[in-house]
PDB file of C-alpha atoms in Angstrom:
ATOM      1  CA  UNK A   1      -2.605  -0.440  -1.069  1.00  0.00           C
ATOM      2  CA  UNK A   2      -3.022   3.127  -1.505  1.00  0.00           C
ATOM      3  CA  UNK A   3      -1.348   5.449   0.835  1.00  0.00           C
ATOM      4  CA  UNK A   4      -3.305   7.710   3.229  1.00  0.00           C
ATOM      5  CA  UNK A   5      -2.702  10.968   5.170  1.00  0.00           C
ATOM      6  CA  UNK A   6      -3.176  11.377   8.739  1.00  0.00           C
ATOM      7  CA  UNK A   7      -7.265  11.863   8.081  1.00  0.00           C
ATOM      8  CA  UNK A   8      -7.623   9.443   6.179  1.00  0.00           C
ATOM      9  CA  UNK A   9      -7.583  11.043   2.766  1.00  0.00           C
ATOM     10  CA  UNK A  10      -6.485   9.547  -0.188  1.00  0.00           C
ATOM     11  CA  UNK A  11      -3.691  12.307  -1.926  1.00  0.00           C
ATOM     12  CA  UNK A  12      -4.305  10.727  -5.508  1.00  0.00           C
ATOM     13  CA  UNK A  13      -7.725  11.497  -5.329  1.00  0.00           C
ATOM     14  CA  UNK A  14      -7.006  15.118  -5.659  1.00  0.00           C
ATOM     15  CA  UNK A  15      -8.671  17.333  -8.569  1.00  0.00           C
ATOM     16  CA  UNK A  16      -5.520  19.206  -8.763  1.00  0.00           C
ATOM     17  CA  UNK A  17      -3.188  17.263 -11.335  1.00  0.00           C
ATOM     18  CA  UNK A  18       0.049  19.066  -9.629  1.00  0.00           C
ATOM     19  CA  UNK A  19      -1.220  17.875  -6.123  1.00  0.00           C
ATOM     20  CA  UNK A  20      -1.043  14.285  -7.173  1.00  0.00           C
ATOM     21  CA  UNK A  21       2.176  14.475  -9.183  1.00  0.00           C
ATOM     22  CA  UNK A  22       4.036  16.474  -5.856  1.00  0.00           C
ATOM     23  CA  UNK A  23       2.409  13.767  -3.849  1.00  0.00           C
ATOM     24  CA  UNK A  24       3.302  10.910  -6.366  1.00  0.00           C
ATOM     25  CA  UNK A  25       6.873  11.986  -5.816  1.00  0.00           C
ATOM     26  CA  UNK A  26       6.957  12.172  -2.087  1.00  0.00           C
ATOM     27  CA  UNK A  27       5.805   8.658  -2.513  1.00  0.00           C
ATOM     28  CA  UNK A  28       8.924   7.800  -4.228  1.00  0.00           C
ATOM     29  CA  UNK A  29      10.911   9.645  -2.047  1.00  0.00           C
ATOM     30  CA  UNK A  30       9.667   7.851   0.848  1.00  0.00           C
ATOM     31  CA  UNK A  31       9.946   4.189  -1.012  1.00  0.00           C
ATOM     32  CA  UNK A  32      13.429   4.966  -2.159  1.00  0.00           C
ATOM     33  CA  UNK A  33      14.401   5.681   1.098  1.00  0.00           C
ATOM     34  CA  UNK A  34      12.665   3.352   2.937  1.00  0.00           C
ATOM     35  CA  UNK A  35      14.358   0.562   0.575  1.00  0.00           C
ATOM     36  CA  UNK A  36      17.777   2.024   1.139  1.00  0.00           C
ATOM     37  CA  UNK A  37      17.649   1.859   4.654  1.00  0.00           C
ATOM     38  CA  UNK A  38      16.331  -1.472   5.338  1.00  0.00           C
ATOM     39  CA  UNK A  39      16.725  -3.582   1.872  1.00  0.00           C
ATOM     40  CA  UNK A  40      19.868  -5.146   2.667  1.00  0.00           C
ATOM     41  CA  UNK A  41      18.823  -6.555   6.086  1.00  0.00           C
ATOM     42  CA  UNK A  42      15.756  -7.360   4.622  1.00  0.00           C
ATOM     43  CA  UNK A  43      17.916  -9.534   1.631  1.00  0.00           C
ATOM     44  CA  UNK A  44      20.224 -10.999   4.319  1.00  0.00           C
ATOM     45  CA  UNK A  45      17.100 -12.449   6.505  1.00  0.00           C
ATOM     46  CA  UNK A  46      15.439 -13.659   3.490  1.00  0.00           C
ATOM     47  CA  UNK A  47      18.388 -15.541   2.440  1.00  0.00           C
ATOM     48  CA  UNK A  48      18.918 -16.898   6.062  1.00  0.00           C
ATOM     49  CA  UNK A  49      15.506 -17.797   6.125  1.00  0.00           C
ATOM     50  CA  UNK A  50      15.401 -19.761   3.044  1.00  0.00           C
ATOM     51  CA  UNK A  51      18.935 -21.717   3.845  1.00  0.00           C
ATOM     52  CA  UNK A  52      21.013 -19.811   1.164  1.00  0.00           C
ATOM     53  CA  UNK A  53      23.042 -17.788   3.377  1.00  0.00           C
ATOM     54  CA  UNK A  54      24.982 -19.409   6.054  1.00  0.00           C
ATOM     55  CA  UNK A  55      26.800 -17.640   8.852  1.00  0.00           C
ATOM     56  CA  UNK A  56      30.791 -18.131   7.967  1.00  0.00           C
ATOM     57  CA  UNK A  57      32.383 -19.354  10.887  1.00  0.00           C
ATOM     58  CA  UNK A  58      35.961 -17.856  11.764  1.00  0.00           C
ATOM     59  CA  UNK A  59      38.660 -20.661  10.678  1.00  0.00           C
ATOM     60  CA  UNK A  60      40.838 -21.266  13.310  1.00  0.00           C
ATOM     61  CA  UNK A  61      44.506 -20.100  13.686  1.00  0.00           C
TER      62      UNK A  61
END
């Protein structure tokens, strides 16, 4: 899936070799970032969801 601008242009379509390589990098900005934010909550549901991450339960005093 190819990313698109606001109307509906693909960036790495551009003639200019520089335009695709500044917009290639915003792309992996935006990735990096976006992975960093929400990858460990994203881990932690997976594992819940598949049953290999259990809530620990306080022990009791």
């Amino acid at each position: 899936m190819t990313s698109k601008d606001p109307l509906g242009v693909d960036p790495f379509t551009s003639a200019d070799p520089a335009m695709r390589i500044e917009n290639l990098y915003r792309t992996h900005r935006a990735t990096h970032h976006c992975i960093s934010l929400y990858g460990p909550t994203l881990w932690t549901e997976e594992q819940h969801f598949s049953g290999r991450l259990t809530a620990r339960r306080a022990s009791p005093r």
